[in-house]
PDB file of C-alpha atoms in Angstrom:
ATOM      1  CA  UNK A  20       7.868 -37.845  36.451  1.00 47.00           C
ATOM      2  CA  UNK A  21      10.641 -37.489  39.091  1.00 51.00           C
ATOM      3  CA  UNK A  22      13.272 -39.684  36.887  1.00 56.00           C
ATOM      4  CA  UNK A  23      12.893 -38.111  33.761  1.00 52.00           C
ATOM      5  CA  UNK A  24      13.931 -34.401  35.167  1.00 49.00           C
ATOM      6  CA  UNK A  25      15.977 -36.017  37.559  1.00 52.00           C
ATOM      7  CA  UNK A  26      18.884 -36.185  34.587  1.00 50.00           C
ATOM      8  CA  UNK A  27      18.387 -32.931  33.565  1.00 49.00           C
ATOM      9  CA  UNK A  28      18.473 -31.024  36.734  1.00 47.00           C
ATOM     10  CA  UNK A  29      21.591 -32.943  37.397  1.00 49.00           C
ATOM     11  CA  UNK A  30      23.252 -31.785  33.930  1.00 48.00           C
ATOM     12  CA  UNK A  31      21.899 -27.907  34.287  1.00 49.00           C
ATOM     13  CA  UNK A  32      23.098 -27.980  38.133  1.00 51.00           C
ATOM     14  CA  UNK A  33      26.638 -29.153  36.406  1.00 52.00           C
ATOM     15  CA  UNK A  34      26.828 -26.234  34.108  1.00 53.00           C
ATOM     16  CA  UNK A  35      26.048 -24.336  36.528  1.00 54.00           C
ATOM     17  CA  UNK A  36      29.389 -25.502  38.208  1.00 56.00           C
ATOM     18  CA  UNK A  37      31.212 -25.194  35.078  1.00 59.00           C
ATOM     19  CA  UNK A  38      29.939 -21.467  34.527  1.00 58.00           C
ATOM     20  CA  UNK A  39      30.877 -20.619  38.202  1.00 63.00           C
ATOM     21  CA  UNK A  40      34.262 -22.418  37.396  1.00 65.00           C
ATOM     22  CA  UNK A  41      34.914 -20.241  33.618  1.00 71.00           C
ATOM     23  CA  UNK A  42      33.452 -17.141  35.455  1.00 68.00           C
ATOM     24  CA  UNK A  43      36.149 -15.465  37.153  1.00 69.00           C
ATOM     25  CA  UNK A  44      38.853 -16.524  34.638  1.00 72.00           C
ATOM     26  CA  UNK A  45      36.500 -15.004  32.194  1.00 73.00           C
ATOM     27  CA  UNK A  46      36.309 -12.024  34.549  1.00 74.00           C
ATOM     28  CA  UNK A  47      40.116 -11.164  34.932  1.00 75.00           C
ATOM     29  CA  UNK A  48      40.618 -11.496  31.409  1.00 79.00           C
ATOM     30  CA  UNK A  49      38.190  -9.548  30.597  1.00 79.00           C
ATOM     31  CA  UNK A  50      39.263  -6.556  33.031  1.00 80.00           C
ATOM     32  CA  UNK A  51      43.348  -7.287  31.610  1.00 79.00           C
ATOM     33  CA  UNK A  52      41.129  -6.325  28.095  1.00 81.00           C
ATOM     34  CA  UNK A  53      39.349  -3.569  29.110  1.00 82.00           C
ATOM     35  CA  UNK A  54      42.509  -1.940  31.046  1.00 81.00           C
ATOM     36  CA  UNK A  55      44.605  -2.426  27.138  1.00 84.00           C
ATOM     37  CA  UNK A  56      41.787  -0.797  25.464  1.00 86.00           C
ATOM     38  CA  UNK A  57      41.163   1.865  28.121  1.00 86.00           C
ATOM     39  CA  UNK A  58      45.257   2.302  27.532  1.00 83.00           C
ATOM     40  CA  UNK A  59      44.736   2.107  23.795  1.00 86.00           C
ATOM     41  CA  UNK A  60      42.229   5.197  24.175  1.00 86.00           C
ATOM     42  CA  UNK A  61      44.752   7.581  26.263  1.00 86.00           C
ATOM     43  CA  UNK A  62      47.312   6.919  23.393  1.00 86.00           C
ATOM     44  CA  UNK A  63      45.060   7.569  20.514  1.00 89.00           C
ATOM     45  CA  UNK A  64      43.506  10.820  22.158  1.00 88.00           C
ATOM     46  CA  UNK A  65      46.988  12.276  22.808  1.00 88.00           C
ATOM     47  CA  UNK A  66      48.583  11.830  19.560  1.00 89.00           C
ATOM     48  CA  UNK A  67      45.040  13.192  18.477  1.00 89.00           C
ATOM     49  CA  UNK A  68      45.443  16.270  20.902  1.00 90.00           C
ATOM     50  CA  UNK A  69      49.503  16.428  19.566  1.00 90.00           C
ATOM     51  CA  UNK A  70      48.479  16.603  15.958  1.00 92.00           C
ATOM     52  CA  UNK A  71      45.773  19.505  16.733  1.00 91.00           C
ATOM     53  CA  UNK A  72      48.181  21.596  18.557  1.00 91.00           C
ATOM     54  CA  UNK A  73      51.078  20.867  16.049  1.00 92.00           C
ATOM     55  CA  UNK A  74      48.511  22.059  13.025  1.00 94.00           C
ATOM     56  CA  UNK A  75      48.450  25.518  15.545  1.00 93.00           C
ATOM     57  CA  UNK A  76      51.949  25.956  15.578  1.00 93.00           C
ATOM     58  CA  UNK A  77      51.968  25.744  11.645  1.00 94.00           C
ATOM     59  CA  UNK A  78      49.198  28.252  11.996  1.00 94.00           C
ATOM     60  CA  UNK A  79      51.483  30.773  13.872  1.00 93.00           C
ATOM     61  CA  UNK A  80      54.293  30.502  11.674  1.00 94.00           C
ATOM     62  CA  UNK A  81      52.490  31.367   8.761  1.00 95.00           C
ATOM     63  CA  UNK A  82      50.960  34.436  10.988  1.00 94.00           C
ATOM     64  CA  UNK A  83      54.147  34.994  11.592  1.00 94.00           C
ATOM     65  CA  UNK A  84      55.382  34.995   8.092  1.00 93.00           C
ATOM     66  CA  UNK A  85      52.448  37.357   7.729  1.00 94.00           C
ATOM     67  CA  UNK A  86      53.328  39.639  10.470  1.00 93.00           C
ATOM     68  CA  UNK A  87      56.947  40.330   8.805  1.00 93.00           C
ATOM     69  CA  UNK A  88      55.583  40.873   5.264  1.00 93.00           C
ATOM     70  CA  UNK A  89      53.097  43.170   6.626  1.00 94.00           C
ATOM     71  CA  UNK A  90      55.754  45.049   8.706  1.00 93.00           C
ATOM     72  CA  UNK A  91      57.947  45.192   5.470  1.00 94.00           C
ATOM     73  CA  UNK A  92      55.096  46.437   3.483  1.00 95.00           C
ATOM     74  CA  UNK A  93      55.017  49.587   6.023  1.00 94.00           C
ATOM     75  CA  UNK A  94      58.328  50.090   5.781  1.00 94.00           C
ATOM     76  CA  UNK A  95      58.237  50.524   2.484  1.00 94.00           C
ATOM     77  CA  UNK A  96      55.321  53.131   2.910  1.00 95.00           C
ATOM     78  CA  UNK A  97      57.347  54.795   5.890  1.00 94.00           C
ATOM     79  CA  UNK A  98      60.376  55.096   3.109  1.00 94.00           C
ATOM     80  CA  UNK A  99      57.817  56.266   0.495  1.00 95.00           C
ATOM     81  CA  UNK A 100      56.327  59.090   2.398  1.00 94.00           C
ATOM     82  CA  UNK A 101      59.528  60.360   3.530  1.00 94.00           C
ATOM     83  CA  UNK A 102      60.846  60.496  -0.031  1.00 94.00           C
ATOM     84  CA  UNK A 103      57.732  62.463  -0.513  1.00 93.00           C
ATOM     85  CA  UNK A 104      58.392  64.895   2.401  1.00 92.00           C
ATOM     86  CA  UNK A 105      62.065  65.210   1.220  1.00 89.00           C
ATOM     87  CA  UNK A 106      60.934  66.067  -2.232  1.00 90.00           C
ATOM     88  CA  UNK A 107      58.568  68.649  -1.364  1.00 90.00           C
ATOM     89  CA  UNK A 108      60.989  70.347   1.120  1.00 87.00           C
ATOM     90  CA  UNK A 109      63.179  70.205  -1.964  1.00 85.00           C
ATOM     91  CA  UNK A 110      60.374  71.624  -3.942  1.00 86.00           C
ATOM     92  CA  UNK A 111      58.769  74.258  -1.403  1.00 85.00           C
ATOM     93  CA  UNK A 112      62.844  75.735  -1.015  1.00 81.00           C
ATOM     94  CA  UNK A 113      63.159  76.158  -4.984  1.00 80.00           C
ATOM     95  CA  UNK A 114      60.309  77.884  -4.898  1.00 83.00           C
ATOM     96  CA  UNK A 115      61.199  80.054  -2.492  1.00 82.00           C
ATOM     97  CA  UNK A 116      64.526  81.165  -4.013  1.00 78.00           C
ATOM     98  CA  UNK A 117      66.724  79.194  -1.110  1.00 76.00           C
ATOM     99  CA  UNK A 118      69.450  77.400  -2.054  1.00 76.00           C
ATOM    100  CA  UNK A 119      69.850  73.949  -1.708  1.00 71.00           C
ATOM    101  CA  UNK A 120      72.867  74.289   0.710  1.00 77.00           C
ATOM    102  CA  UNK A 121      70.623  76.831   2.977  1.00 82.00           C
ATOM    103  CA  UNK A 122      71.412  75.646   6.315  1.00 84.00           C
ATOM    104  CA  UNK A 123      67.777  75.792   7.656  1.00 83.00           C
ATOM    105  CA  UNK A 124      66.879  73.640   4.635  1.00 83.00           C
ATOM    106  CA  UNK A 125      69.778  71.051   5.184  1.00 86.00           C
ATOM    107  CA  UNK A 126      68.423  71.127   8.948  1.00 89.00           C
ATOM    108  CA  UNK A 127      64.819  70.067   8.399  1.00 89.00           C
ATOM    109  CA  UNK A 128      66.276  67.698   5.669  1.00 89.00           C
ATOM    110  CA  UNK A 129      68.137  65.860   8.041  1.00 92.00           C
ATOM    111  CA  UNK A 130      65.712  65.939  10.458  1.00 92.00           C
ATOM    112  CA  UNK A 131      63.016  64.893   8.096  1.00 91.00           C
ATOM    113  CA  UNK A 132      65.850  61.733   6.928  1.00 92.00           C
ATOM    114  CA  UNK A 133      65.753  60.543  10.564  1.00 94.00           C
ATOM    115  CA  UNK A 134      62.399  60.646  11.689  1.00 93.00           C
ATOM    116  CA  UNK A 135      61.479  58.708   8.313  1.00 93.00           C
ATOM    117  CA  UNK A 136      64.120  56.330   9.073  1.00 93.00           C
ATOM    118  CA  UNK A 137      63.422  55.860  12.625  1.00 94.00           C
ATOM    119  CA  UNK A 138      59.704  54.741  11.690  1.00 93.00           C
ATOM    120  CA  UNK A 139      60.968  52.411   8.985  1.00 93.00           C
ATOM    121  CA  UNK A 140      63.748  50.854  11.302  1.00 94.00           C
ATOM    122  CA  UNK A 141      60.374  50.538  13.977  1.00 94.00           C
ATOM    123  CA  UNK A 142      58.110  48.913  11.287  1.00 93.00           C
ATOM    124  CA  UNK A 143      60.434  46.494  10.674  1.00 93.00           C
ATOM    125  CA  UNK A 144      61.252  45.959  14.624  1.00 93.00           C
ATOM    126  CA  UNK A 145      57.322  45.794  15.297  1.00 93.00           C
ATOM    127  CA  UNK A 146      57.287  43.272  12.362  1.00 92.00           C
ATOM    128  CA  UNK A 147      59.874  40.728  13.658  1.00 93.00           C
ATOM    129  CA  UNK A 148      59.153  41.191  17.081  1.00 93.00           C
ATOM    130  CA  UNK A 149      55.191  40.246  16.333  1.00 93.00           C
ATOM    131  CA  UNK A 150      56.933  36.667  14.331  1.00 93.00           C
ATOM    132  CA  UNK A 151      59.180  35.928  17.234  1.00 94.00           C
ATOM    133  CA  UNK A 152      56.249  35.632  19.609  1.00 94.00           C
ATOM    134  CA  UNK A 153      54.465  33.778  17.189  1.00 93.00           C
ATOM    135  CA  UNK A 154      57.051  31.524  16.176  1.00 94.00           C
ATOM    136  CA  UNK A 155      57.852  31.075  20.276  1.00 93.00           C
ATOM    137  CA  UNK A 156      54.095  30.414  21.219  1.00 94.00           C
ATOM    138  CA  UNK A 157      53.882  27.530  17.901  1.00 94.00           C
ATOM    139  CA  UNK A 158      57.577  26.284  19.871  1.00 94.00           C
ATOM    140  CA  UNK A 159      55.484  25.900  23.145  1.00 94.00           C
ATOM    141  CA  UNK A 160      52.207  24.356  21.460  1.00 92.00           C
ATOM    142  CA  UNK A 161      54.915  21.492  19.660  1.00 92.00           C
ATOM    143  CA  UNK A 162      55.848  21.293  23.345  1.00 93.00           C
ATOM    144  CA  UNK A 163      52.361  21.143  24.967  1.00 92.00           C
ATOM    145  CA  UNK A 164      51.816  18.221  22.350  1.00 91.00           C
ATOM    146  CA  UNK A 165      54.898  16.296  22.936  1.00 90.00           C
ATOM    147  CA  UNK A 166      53.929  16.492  26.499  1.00 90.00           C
ATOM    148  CA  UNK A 167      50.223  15.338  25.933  1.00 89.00           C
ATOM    149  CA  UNK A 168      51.802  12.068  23.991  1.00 89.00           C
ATOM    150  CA  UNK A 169      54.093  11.043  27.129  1.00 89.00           C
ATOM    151  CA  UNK A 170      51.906  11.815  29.790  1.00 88.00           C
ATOM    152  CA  UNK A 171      49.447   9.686  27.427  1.00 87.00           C
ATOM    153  CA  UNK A 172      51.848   6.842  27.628  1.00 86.00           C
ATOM    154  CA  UNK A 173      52.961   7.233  31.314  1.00 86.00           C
ATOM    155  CA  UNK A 174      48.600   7.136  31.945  1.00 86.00           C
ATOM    156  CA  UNK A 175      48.094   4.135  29.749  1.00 84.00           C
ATOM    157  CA  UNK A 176      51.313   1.958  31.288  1.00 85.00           C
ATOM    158  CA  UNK A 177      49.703   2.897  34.512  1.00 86.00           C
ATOM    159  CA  UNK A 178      46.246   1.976  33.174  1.00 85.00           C
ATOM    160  CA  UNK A 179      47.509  -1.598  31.946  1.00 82.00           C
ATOM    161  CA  UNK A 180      49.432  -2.521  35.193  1.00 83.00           C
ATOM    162  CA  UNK A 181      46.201  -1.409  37.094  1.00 83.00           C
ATOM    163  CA  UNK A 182      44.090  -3.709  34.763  1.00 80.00           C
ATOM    164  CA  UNK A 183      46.776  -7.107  34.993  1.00 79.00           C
ATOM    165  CA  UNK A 184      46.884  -6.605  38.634  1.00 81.00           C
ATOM    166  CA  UNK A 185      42.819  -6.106  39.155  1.00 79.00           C
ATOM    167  CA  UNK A 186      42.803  -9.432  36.120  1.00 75.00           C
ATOM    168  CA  UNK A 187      45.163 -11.364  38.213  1.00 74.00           C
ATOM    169  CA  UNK A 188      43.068 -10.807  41.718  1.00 74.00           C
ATOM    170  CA  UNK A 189      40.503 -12.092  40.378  1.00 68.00           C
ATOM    171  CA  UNK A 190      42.451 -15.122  39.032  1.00 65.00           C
ATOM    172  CA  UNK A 191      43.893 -15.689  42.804  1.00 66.00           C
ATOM    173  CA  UNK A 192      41.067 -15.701  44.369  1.00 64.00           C
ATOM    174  CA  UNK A 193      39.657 -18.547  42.029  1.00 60.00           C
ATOM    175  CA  UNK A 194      39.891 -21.734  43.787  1.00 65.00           C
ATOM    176  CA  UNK A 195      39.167 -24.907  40.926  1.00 61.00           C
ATOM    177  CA  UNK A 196      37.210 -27.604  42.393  1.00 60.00           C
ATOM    178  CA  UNK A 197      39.046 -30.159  43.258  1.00 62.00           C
ATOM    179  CA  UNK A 198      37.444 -33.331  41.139  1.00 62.00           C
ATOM    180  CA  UNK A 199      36.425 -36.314  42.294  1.00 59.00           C
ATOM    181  CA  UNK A 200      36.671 -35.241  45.745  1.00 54.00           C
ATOM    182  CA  UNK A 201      34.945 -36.125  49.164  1.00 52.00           C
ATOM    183  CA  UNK A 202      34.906 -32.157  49.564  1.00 51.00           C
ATOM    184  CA  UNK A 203      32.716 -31.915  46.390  1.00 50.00           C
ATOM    185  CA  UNK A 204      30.347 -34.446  47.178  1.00 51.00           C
ATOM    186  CA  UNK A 205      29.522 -32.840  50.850  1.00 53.00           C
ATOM    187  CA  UNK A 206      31.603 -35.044  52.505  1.00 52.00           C
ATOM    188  CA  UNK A 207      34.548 -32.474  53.498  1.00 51.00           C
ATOM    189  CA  UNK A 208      38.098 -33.301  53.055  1.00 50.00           C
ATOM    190  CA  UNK A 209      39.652 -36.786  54.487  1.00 47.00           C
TER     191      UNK A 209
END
């Protein structure tokens, strides 16, 4: 029974040396793989994380559109009511049989003309100031993403160069059996 296994020990026990011979090239190209992939990853979740924050800063724009058109809208209102005020000082001064050149009339008139003013002129300040910030805070999320994709790229070269040199120590310290040697056969080199 000894003869007939004696064969196939002898052809297992050689892939055995073959597998210990494919295994560490197998190994190191397998960790070069794993460190592109890993790399592949950090690119695709930054230009992920860029596109996110670049949808935000179209987000604030339009807010900030929005801000403006709302401040106009109460500018318009400011400019309405002191119309109104002016017209019933107007009215109210008739009524009382002044004249429309009274000077306490002309004074509250005037005074009524810049106070309206001056909250117009502030709506419309409030307004644009409320767009600039938005329109400065999209600026810095465009930034934030632009960022995100090179620090993404600077992280992945890193990530390849660590994965060829960790593939390539493995591939050094691979020694090939030498065939046909003494040194194989238990006999040493000669």
């Amino acid at each position: 029974m000894a003869p007939l296994f004696t064969p196939i020990v002898s052809a297992v026990g050689g892939l055995g040396g073959m597998f210990s011979t494919i295994a560490p090239i197998v190994s190191g190209v397998g960790t070069i793989a794993g460190g592109m992939m890993q790399a592949q990853g950090q690119r695709q979740a930054a230009a992920a994380q860029q596109a996110n924050l670049n949808y935000q800063a179209k987000q604030l724009e339009m807010q900030g559109k929005e801000e403006q058109a709302a401040a106009q809208h109460e500018m318009f209102q400011q400019r309405r009511e002191k119309e109104l005020a002016l017209s019933a000082l107007q009215a109210r001064g008739a009524a009382s049989g002044f004249e429309t050149t009274d000077p306490t009339g002309l004074q509250i008139g005037e005074d009524i003309e810049k106070y309206g003013t001056l909250q117009e002129m502030m709506a419309m300040y409030g307004g644009r100031s409320r767009r600039a910030g938005l329109e400065a805070e999209a600026v810095g999320r465009r930034a934030e993403g632009a960022a995100a994709v090179q620090g993404a790229k600077s992280a992945a070269m890193g990530t390849i160069l660590g994965g060829l040199t960790s593939g390539f120590a493995r591939f050094a310290q691979y020694e090939p059996p030498i065939p046909n040697s003494a040194y194989r056969y238990g006999g040493g080199y000669k």
